[in-house]
Each structure stands twice: as C-alpha cells, then as structure tokens.
mmCIF file of C-alpha atoms in Angstrom:
data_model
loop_
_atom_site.group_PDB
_atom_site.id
_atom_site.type_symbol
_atom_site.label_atom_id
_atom_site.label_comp_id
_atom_site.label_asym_id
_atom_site.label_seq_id
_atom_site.Cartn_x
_atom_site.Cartn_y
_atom_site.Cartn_z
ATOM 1 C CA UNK A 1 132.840 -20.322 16.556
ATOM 2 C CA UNK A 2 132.504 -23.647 19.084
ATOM 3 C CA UNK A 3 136.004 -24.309 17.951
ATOM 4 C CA UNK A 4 137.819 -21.367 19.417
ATOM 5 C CA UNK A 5 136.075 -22.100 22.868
ATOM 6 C CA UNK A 6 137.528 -25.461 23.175
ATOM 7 C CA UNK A 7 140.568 -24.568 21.806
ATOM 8 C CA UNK A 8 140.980 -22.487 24.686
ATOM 9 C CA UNK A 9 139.320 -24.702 27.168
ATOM 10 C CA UNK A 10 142.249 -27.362 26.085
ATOM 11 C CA UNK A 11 145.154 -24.916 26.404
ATOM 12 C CA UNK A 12 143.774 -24.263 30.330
ATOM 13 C CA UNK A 13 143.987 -27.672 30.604
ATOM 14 C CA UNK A 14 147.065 -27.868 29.827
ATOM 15 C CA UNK A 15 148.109 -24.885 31.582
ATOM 16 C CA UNK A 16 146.563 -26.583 35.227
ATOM 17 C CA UNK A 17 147.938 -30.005 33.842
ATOM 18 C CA UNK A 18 151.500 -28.106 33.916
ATOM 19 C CA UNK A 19 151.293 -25.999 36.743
ATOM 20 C CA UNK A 20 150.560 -28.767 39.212
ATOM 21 C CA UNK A 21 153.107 -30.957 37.526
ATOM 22 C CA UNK A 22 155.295 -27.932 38.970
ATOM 23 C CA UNK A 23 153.702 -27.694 42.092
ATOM 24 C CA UNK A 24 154.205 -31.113 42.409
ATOM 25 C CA UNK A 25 157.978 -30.688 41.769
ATOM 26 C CA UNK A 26 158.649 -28.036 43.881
ATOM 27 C CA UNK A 27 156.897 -30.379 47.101
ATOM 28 C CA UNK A 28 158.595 -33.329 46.310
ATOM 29 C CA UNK A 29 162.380 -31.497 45.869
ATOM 30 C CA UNK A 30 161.428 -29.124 48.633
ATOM 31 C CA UNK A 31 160.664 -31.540 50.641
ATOM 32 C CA UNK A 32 163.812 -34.722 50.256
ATOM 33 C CA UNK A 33 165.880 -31.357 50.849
ATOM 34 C CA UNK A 34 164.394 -30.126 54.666
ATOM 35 C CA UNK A 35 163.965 -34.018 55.309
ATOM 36 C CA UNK A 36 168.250 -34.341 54.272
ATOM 37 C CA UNK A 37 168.946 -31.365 56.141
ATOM 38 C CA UNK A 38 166.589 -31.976 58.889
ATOM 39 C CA UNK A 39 168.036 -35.198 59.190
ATOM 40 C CA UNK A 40 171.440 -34.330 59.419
ATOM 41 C CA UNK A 41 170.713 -32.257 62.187
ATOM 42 C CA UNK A 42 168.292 -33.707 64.233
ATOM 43 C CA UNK A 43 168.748 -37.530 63.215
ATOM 44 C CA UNK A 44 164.802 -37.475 62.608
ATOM 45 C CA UNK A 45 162.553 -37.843 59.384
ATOM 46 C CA UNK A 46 159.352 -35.495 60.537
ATOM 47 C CA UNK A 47 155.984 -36.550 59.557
ATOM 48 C CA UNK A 48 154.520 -33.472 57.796
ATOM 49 C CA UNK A 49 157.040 -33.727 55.319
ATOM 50 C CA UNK A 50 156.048 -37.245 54.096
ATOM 51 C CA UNK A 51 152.575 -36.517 54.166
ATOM 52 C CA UNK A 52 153.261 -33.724 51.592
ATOM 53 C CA UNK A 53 155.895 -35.777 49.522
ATOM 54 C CA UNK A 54 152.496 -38.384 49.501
ATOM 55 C CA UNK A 55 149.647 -35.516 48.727
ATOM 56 C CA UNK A 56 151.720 -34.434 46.444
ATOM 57 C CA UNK A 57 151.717 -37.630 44.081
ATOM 58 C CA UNK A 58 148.005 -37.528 44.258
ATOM 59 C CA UNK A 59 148.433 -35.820 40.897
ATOM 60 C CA UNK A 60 149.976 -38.062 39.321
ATOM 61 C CA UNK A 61 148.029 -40.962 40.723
ATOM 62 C CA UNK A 62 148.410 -44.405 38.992
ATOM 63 C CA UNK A 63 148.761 -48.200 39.850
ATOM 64 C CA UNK A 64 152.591 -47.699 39.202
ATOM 65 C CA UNK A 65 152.002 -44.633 42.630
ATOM 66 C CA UNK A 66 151.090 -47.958 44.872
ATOM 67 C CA UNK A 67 153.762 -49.917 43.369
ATOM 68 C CA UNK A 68 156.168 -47.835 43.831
ATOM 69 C CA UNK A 69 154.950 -47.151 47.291
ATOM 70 C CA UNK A 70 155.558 -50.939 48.361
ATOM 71 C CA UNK A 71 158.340 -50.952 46.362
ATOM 72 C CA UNK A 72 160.453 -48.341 47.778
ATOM 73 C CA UNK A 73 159.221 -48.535 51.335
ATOM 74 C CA UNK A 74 159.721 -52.702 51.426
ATOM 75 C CA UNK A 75 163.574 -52.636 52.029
ATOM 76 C CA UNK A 76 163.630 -49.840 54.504
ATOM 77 C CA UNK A 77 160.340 -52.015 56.238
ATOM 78 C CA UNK A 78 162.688 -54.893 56.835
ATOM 79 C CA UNK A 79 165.912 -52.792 57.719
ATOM 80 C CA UNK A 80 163.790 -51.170 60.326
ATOM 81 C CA UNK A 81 162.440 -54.350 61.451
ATOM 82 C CA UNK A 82 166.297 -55.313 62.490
ATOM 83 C CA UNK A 83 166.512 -52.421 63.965
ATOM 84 C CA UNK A 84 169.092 -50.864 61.444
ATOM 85 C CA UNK A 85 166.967 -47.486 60.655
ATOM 86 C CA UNK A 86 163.886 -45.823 61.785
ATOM 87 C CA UNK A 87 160.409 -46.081 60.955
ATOM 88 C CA UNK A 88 160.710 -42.298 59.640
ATOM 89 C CA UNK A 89 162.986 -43.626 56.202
ATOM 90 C CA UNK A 90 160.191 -46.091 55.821
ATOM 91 C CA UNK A 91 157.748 -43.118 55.303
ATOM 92 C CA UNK A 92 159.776 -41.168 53.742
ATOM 93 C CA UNK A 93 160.550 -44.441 51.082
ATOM 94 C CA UNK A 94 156.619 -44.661 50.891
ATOM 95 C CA UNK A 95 155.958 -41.235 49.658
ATOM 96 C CA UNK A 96 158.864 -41.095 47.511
ATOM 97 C CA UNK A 97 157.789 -44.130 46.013
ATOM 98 C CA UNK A 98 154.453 -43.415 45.829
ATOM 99 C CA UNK A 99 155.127 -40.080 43.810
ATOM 100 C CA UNK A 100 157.612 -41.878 41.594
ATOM 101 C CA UNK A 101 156.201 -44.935 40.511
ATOM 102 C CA UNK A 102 157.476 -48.477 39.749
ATOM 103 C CA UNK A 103 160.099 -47.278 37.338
ATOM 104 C CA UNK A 104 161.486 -44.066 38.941
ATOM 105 C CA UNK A 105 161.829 -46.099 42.069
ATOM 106 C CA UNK A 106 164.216 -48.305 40.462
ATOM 107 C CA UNK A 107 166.108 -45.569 38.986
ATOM 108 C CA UNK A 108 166.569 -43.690 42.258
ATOM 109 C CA UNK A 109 167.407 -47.065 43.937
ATOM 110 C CA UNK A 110 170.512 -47.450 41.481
ATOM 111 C CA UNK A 111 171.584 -43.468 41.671
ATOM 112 C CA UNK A 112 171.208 -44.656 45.544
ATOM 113 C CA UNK A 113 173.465 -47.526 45.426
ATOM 114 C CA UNK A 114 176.169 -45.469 44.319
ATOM 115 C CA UNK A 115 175.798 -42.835 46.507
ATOM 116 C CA UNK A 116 176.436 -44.992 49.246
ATOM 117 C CA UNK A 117 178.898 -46.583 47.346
ATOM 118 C CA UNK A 118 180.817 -43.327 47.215
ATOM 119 C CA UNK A 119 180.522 -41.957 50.745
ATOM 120 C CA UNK A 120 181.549 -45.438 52.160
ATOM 121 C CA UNK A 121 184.611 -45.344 50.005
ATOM 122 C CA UNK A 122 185.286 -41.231 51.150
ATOM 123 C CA UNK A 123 184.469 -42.237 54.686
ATOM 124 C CA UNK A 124 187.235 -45.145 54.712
ATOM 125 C CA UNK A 125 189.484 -43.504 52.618
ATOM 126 C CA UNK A 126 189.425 -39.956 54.316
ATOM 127 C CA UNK A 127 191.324 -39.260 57.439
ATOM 128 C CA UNK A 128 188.668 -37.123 58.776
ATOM 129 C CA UNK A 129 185.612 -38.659 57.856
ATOM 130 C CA UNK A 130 186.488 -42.077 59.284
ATOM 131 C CA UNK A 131 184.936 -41.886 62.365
ATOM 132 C CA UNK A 132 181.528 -41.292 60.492
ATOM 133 C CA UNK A 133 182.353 -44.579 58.424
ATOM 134 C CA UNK A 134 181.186 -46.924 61.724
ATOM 135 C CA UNK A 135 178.695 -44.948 63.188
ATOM 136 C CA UNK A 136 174.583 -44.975 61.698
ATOM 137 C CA UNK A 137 174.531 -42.369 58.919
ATOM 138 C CA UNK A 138 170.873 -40.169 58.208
ATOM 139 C CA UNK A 139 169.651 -41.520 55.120
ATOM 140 C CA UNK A 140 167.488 -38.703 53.875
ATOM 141 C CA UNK A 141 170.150 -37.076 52.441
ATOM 142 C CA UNK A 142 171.086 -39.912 50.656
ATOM 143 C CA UNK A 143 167.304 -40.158 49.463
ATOM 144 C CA UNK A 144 167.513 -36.507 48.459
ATOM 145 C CA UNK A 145 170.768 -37.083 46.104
ATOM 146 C CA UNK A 146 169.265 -40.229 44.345
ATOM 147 C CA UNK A 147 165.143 -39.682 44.106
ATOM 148 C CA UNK A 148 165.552 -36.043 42.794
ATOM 149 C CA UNK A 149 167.303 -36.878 40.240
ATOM 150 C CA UNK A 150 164.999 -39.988 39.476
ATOM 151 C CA UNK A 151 161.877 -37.839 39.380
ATOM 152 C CA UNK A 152 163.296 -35.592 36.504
ATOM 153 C CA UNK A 153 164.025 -38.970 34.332
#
C-alpha cells in the first residue's frame, strides 16, 4: 500500500522536474528572441530580459551555471572594455551562460562563430547589404541564432 503513494509522489516529481525544465525553455528562447528583435530595433539589450534569462537558470543551478556565466560573459567584458560593444551583450552573455553551463557555452560560441562568419561573408558579398558590413552590428540576434540552438544539445 506505501508503494503506490510514492510511486505517485515520484511521477509528480517528475512531472514539476519537467514542467519547469519547459518553463525554463520557453524564458530562455523567449527571451534571446525580444532581446534580437529588440536589438535590431532599438540598438539596446534591456535589463529585464537578462534578469529572466538568469532566474530562469536557477533551475538548473550547478557549478558548470557560474562557469558558464564567466565564461560566456569574459569576451564580451573585454570587447566592451575597448569600447567595441555595450555593457548590455555582457549581461546578456552572463545569463546565457549562466543557464547553459560550461559546455553549452562552448557549443553556442562555435554555432556563433559561424554565424558571423556567414553574415560577414553576405554583407561583403551582397550589393545591398554592404553598407551594414562597416558599420557596428546588434549582437543579440546573433546570440539568439547560436545559444538556442546550444541549449537544446
């Protein structure tokens, strides 16, 4: 008889354990997509949205969240530091990082890479995007295209 109570107190686990994994999802995919399209129009990252992106990897909390953290944020730190970007990618790099971890970070940096790759090559090679190729481009989208993909890996 105690058996079928904790059977069924471990299936709610696992229920919770699966429905924040989604809710978790849905703030961190939400969330790189307003911050790419916010970005492209207003050239801004806001604030709210990386403190979500963060709260949201509170449930999957780990020593890999604070690695990932520094790791994805320390690039983007120096960049800004030179003046090349603004202190809202930095955030943004933090709570991505922080939701993804050590490994996922690495992953996303790589899908990242080629991104860029690829839109500096369309910018330079396309009559009409050229002028696009000098000027600063928003990076959230390009965060959006490579750490979504990372989180599902």
């Amino acid at each position: 008889h105690g058996h079928a109570h904790r059977d069924s107190a471990h299936s709610g686990d696992v229920r919770l354990r699966r429905l924040m994994h989604w809710a978790q999802a849905l703030v961190f995919c939400g969330g790189l997509a307003y911050a790419a399209v916010d970005d492209l129009r207003s050239r801004t990252v806001n604030d709210a949205v990386c403190i979500a992106i963060a709260l949201a990897g509170l449930i999957t909390i780990s020593p890999a969240s604070l690695l990932g953290a520094l790791l994805a944020a320390l690039p983007f730190y120096l960049c800004a530091g030179f003046g090349l970007m603004g202190g809202g990618d930095v955030r943004l790099a933090a709570a991505v990082g922080f939701v993804l971890g050590f490994d996922r970070v690495i992953t996303g940096f790589s899908i990242m890479a080629i991104a860029l790759l690829l839109a500096s090559f369309a910018m330079r090679v396309i009559p009409a995007l050229r002028k696009g190729a000098s000027a600063k481009q928003p990076l959230a989208p390009y965060f959006a295209v490579a750490f979504i993909p990372a989180y599902f890996i």
